[in-house]
mmCIF file of C-alpha atoms in Angstrom:
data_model
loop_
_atom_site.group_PDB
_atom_site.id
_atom_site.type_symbol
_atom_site.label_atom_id
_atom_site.label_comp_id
_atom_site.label_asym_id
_atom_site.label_seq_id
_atom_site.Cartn_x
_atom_site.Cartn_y
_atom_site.Cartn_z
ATOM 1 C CA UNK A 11 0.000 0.000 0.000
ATOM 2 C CA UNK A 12 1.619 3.432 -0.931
ATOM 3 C CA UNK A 13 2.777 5.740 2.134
ATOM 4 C CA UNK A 14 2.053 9.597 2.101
ATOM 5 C CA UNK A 15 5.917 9.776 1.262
ATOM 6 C CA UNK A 16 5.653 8.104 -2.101
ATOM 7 C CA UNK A 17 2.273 10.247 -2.439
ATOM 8 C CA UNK A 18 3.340 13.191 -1.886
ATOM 9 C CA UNK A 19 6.207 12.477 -4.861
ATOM 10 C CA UNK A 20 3.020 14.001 -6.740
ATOM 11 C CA UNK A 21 4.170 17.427 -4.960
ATOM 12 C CA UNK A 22 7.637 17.460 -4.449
ATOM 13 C CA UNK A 23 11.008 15.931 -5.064
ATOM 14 C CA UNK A 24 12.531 12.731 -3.585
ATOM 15 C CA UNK A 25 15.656 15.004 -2.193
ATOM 16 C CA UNK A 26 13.386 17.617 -1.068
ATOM 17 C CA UNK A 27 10.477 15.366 0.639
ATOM 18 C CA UNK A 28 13.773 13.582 2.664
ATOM 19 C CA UNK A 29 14.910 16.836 3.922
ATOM 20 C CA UNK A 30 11.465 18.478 4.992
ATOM 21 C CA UNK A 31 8.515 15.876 6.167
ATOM 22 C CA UNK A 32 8.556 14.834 9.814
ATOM 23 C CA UNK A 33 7.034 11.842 11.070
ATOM 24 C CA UNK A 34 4.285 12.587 13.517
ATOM 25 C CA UNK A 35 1.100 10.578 14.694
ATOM 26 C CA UNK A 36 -2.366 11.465 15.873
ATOM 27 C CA UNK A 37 -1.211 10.962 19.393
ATOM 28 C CA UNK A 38 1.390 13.567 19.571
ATOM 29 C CA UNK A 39 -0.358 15.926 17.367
ATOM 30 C CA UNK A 40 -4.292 15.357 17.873
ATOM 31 C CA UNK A 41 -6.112 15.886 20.902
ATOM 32 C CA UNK A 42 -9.980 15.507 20.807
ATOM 33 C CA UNK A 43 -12.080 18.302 21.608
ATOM 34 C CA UNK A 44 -15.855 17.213 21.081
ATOM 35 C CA UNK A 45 -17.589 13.767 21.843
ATOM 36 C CA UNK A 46 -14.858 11.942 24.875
ATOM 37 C CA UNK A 47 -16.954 8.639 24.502
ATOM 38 C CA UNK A 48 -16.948 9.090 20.515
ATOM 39 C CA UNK A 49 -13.276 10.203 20.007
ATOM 40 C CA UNK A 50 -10.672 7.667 20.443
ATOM 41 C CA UNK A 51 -6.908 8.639 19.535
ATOM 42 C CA UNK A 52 -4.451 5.549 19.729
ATOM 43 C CA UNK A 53 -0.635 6.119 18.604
ATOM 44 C CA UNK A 54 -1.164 6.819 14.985
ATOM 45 C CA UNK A 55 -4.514 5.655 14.812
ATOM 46 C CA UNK A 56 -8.134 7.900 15.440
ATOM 47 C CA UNK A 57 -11.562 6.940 15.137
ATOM 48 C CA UNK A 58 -14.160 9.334 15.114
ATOM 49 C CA UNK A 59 -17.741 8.381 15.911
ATOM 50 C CA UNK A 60 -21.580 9.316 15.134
ATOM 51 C CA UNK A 61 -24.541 8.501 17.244
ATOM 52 C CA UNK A 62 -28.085 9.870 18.218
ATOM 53 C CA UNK A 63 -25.986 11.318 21.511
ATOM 54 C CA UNK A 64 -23.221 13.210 19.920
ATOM 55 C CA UNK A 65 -20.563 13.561 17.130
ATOM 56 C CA UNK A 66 -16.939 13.989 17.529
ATOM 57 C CA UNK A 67 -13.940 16.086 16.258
ATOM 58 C CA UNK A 68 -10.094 16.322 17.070
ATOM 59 C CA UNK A 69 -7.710 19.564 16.516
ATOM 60 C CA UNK A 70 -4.477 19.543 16.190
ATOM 61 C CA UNK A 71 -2.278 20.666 18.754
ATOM 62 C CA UNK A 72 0.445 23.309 17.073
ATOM 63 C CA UNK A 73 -0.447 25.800 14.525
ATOM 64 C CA UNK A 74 1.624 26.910 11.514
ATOM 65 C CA UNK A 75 1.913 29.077 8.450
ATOM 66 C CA UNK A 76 2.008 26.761 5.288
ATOM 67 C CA UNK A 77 3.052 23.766 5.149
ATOM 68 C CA UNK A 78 1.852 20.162 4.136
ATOM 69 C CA UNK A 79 -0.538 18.022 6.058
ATOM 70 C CA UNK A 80 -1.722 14.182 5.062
ATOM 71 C CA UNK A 81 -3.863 11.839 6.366
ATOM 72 C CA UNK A 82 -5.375 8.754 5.500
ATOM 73 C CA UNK A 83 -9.347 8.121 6.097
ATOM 74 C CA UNK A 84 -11.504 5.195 5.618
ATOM 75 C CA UNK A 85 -14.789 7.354 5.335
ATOM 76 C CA UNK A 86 -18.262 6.072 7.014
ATOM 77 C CA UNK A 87 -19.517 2.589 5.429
ATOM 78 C CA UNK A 88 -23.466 1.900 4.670
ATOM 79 C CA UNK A 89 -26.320 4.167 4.663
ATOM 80 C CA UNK A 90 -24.376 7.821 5.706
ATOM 81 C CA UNK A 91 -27.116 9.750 4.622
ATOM 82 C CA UNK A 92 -26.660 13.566 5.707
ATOM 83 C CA UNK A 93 -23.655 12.394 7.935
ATOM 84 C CA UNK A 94 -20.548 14.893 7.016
ATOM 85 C CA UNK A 95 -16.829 14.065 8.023
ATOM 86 C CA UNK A 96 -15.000 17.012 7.888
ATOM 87 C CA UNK A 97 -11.299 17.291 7.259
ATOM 88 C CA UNK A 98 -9.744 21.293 7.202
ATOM 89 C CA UNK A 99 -7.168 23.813 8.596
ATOM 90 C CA UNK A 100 -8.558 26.736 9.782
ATOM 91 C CA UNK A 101 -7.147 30.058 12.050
ATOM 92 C CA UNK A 102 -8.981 30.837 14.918
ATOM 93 C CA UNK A 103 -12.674 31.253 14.503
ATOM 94 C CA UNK A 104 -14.735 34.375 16.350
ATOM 95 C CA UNK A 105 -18.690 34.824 16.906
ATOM 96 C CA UNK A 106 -17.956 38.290 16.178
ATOM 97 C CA UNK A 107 -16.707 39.997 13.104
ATOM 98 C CA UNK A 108 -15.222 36.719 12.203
ATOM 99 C CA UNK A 109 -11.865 37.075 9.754
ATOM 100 C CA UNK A 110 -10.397 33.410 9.838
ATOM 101 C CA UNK A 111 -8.735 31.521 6.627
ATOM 102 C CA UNK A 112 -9.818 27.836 6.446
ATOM 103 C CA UNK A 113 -9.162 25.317 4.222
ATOM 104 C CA UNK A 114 -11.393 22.238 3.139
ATOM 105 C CA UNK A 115 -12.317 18.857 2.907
ATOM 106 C CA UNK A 116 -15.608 18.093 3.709
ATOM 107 C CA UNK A 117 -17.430 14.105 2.601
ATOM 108 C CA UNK A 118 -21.140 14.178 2.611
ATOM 109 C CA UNK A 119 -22.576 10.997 3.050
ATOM 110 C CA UNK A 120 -25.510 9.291 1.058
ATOM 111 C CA UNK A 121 -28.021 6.488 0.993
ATOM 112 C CA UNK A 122 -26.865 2.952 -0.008
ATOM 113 C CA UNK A 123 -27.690 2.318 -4.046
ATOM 114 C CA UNK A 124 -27.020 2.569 -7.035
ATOM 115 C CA UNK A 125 -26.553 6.267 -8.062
ATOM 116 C CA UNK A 126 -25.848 7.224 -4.607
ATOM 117 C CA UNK A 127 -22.236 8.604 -4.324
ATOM 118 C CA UNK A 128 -20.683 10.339 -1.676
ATOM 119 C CA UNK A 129 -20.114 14.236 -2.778
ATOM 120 C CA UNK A 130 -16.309 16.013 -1.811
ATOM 121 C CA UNK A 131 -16.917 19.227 -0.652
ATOM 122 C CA UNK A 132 -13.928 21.706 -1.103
ATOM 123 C CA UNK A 133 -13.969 25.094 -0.083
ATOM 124 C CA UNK A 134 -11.577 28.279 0.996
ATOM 125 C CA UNK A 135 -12.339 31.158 3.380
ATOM 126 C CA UNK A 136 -9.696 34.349 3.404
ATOM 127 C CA UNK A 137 -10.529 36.981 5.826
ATOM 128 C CA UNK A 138 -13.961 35.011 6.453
ATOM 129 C CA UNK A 139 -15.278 34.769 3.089
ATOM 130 C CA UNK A 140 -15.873 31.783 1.424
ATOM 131 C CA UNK A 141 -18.074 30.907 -1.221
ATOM 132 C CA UNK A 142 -15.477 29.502 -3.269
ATOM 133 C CA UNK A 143 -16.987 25.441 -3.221
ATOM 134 C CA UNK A 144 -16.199 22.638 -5.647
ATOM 135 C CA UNK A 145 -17.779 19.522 -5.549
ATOM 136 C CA UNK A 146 -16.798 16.418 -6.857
ATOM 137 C CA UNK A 147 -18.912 13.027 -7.293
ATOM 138 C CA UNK A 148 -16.744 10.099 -5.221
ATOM 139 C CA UNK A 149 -16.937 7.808 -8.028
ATOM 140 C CA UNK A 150 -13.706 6.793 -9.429
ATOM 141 C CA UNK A 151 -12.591 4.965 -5.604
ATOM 142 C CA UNK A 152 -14.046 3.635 -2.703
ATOM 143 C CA UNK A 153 -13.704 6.081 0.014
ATOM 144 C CA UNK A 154 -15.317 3.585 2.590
ATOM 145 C CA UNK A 155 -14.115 0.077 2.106
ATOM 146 C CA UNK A 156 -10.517 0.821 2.503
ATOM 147 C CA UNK A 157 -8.261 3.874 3.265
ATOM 148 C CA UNK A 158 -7.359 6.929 0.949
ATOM 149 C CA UNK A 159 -4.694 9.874 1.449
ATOM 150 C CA UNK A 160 -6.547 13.235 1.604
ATOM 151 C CA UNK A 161 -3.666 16.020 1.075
ATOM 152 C CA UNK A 162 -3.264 19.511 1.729
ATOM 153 C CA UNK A 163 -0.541 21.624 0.786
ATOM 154 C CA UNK A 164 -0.323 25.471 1.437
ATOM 155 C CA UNK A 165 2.196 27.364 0.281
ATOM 156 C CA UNK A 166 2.808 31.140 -0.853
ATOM 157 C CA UNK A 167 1.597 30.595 -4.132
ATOM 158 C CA UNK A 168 -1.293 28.425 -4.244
ATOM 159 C CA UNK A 169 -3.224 25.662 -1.965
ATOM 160 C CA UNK A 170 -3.570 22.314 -3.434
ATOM 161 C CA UNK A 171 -6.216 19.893 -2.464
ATOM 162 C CA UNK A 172 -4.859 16.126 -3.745
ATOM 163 C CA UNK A 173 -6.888 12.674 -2.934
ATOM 164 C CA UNK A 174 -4.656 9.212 -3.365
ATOM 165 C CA UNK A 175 -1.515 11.994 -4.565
ATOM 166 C CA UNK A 176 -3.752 13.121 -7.495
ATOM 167 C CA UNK A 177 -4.496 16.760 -7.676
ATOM 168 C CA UNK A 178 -7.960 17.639 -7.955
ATOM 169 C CA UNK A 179 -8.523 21.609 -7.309
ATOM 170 C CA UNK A 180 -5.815 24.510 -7.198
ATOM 171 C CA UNK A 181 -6.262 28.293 -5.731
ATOM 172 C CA UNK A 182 -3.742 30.106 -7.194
ATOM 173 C CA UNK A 183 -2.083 33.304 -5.508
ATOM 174 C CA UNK A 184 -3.642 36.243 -7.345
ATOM 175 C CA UNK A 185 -2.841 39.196 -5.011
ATOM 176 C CA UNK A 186 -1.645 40.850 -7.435
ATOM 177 C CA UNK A 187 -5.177 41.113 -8.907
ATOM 178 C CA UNK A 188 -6.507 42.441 -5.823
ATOM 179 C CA UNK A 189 -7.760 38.737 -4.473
ATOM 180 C CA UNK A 190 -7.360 37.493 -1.010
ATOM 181 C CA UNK A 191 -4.874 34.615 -0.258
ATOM 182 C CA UNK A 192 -4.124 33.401 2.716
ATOM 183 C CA UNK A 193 -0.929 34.067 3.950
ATOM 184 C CA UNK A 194 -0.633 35.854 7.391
ATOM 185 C CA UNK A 195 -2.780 34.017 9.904
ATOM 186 C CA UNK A 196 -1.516 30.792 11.824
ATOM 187 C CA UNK A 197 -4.013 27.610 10.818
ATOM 188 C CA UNK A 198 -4.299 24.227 13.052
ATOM 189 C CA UNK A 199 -5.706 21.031 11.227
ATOM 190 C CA UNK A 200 -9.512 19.689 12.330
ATOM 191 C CA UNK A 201 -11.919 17.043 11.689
ATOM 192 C CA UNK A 202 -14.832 16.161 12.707
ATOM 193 C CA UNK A 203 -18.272 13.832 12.253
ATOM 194 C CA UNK A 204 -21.696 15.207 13.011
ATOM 195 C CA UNK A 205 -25.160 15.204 11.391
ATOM 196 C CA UNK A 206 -25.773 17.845 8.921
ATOM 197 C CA UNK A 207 -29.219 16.196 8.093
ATOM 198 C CA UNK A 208 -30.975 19.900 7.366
ATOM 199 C CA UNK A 209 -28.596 20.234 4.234
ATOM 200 C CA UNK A 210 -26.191 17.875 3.413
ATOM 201 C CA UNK A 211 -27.997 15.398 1.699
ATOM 202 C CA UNK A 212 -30.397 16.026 -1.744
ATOM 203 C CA UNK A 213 -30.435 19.733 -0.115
ATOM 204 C CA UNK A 214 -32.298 18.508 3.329
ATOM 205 C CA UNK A 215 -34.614 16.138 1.995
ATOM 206 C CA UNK A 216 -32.855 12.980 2.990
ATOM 207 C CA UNK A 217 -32.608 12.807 7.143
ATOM 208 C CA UNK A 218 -29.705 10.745 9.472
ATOM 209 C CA UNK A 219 -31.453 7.591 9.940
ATOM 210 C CA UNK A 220 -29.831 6.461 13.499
ATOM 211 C CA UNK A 221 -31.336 2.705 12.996
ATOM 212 C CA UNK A 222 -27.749 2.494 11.589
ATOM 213 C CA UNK A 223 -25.692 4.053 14.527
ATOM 214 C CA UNK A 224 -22.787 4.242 15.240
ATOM 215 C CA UNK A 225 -21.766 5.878 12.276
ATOM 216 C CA UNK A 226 -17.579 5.582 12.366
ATOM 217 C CA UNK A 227 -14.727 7.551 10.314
ATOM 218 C CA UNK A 228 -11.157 5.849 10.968
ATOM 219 C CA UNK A 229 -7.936 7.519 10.296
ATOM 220 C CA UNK A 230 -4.244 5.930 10.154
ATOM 221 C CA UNK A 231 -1.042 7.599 9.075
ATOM 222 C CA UNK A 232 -1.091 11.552 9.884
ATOM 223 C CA UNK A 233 1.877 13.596 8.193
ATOM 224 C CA UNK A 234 2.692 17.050 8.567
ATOM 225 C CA UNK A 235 5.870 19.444 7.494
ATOM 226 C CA UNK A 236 4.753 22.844 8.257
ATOM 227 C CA UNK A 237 6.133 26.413 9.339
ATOM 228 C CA UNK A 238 5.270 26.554 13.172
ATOM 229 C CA UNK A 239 3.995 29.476 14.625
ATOM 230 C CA UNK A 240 5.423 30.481 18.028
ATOM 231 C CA UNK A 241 4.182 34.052 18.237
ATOM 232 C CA UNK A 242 3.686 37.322 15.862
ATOM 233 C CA UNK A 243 7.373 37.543 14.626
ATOM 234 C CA UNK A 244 6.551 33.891 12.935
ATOM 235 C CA UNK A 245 4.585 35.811 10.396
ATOM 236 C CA UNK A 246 8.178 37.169 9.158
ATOM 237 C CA UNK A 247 9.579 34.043 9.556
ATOM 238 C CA UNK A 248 7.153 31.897 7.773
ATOM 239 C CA UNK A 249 6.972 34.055 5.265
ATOM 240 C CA UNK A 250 10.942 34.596 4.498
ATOM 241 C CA UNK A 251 11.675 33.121 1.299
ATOM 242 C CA UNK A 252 14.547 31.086 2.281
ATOM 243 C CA UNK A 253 11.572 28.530 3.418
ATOM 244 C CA UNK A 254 11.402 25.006 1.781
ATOM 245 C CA UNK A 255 7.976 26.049 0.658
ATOM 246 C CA UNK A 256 9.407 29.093 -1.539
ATOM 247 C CA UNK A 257 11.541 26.816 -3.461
ATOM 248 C CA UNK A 258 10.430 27.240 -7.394
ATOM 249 C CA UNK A 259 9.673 23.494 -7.874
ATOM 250 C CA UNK A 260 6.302 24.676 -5.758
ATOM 251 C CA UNK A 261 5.568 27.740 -7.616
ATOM 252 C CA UNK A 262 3.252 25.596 -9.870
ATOM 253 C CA UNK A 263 1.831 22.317 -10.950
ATOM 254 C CA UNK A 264 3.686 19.489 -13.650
ATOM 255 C CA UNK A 265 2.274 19.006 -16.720
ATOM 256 C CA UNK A 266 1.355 15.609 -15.275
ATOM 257 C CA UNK A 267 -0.394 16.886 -12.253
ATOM 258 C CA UNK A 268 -2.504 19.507 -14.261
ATOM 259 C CA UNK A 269 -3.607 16.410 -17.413
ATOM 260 C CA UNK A 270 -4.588 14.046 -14.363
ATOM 261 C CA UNK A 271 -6.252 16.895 -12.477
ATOM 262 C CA UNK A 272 -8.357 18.160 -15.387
ATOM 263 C CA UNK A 273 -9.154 14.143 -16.499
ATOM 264 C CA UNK A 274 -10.641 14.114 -12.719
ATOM 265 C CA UNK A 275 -12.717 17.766 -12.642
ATOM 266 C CA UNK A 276 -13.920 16.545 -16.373
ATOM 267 C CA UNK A 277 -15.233 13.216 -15.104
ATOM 268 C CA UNK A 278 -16.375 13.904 -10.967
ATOM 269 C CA UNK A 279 -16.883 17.859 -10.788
ATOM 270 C CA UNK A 280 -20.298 17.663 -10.072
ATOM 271 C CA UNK A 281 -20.259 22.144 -8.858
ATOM 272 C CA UNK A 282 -18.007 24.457 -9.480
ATOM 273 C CA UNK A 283 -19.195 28.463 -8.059
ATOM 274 C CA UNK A 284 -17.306 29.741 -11.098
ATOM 275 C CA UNK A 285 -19.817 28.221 -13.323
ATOM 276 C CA UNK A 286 -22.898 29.234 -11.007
ATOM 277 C CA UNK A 287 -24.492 31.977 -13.031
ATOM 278 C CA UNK A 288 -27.967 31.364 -10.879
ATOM 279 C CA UNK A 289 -26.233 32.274 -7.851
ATOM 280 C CA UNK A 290 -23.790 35.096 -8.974
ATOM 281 C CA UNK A 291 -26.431 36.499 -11.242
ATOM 282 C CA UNK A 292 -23.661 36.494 -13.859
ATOM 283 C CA UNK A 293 -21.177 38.463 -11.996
ATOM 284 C CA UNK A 294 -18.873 35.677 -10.588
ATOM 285 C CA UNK A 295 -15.856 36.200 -8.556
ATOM 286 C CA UNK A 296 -12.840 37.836 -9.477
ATOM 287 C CA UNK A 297 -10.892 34.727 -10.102
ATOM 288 C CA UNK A 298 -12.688 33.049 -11.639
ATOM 289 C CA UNK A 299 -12.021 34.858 -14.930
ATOM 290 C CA UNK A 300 -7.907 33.938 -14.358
ATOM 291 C CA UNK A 301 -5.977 30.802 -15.077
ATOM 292 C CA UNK A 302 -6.314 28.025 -12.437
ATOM 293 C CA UNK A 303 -3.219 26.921 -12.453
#
C-alpha cells in the first residue's frame, strides 16, 4: 500500500520530501475536543464516531503558516445519509466579526444504491469569506471500504487539495489582482463527524437515519511538514523566502499533475461556483475569470 511519502512524490522531489517531512502521529499531534466517549486517539490511529448522543472532532495541537498536512481516512460505510466528516485547517474562529482563513475537505454521506455517491466538498475562506466550493462526485474509488490519502498543501503561491496523490482543485495566488490569499494568519488542522441532516444530503430532503448508529470515520497515518507558529514575529519568519515552501519546484503544478487533475474535474466535478451563473447572477468572482493553475 503506498505511504504519504511516495504520495506526496506528486508534490515534491525525492531530495526535497527527505529533507522536509517529519514523522508525527495522531497521538502527539491530535487531541480531541468534542464527543470523549466518541473520540478515540491511539498512537497513529483515530476513530471518530456518530450517534443519536453526539458527534466527535479532534484539533491539532500546534499551529503553523504553510506547510503540508496528510492523512489517510476510511470514510463512514453503509447508509451515511446527511452524515458529514470534515477534514480542514482553519485560524482561529470568532462569533464576532469573524476574519479566519480555512481550508477544506468536507465528505457528505448518502443512501446505499445505485446512483448514490458520496459528494467532496472543497472550499476556501480568506478573511472570512468563502463561497469559493467545488464539488466532486466520489466515483472513481471507494472512500469507505478501505483507506485513501486526503492532502493539503499550502504554500505562498497556491493551496492544493490532492486525494490518493492526485491533484484535484488549485487556488492560485492572485494578489496581485486584488484577491485574497491566505498568507498571514496561523491555521491548526480539524476534523470532525456530526449530522448535517438539514442540508447535506439532496439539499435537506434525505434525514440521518440512526437505525444504523454508530456511524464511524477511521484515520491511520497523519503527516505534517509545516512552518510553526510560536508568536507574531513567525509571520516574518514563515513568510521569508529562504523557506522550503518558496523553493520554485512549488511555484506551480507538472504538466502531469494539471492532465490528471483536469481528467478528474472533467469526469467527478459535479459544482463548481465559477460556473454558477444562478447564484452570482452572472457576476462571478474575481478569479474566476484567471488561469487556475
Amino acid at each position: 500500500m503506498a505511504t504519504a511519502k511516495v504520495l506526496f512524490l506528486a508534490l515534491i522531489s525525492l531530495v526535497a520530501l527527505q529533507q522536509v517531512l517529519v514523522n508525527a502521529t495522531f497521538a502527539s499531534n491530535m487531541k480531541c475536543t468534542w464527543g470523549k466517549d466518541n473520540c478515540q486517539i491511539n498512537d497513529d490511529n483515530a476513530k471518530l464516531i456518530l450517534n443519536k448522543w453526539s458527534g466527535a472532532s479532534i484539533q491539532g495541537i500546534n499551529q503553523f503558516i504553510y506547510g503540508f498536512i496528510d492523512m489517510r481516512i476510511k470514510l463512514v460505510s453503509g447508509h451515511a445519509a446527511a452524515v458529514v466528516t470534515t477534514y480542514y485547517i482553519s485560524s482561529e474562529m470568532k462569533e464576532v466579526n469573524d476574519y479566519h482563513d480555512e481550508i477544506d475537505f468536507e465528505f457528505l454521506g448518502n443512501e446505499t444504491g445505485y446512483g448514490n455517491y458520496y459528494t467532496l466538498h472543497t472550499n476556501i475562506f480568506v478573511n472570512g469569506v468563502g463561497n469559493k466550493e467545488e464539488q466532486f462526485r466520489i466515483d472513481w474509488y471507494d472512500a469507505t471500504s478501505d483507506y485513501h490519502n486526503y492532502t493539503i498543501f499550502w504554500n505562498p503561491y497556491m493551496v492544493v487539495w490532492s486525494v490518493d496523490g492526485n491533484v484535484i482543485r488549485v487556488f492560485k495566488n492572485y494578489e496581485d489582482k486584488g484577491i485574497p490569499f491566505p498568507k498571514y494568519k496561523p491555521q491548526r488542522v480539524y476534523s470532525s463527524i456530526w449530522n448535517a441532516d438539514d442540508w447535506a444530503c439532496q439539499g435537506g430532503k434525505i434525514k440521518t437515519n440512526y437505525t444504523y448508529q454508530p456511524f464511524v470515520a477511521n484515520y491511520v497515518s497523519y503527516q505534517e511538514k509545516s512552518c510553526l507558529y510560536a508568536g507574531p514575529k513567525s509571520v516574518q519568519t514563515c513568510n521569508d523566502p529562504s523557506n522550503w515552501f518558496f523553493n520554485s519546484q512549488y511555484k506551480q503544478l507538472t504538466q502531469a499533475q494539471i492532465d490528471t487533475m483536469n481528467s478528474i474535474r472533467n469526469k467527478y466535478l459535479v459544482y463548481n461556483y465559477c460556473t454558477d451563473t444562478k447564484r452570482f447572477n452572472g457576476s462571478f468572482p474575481a478569479e474566476c475569470s484567471l488561469p487556475m493553475y
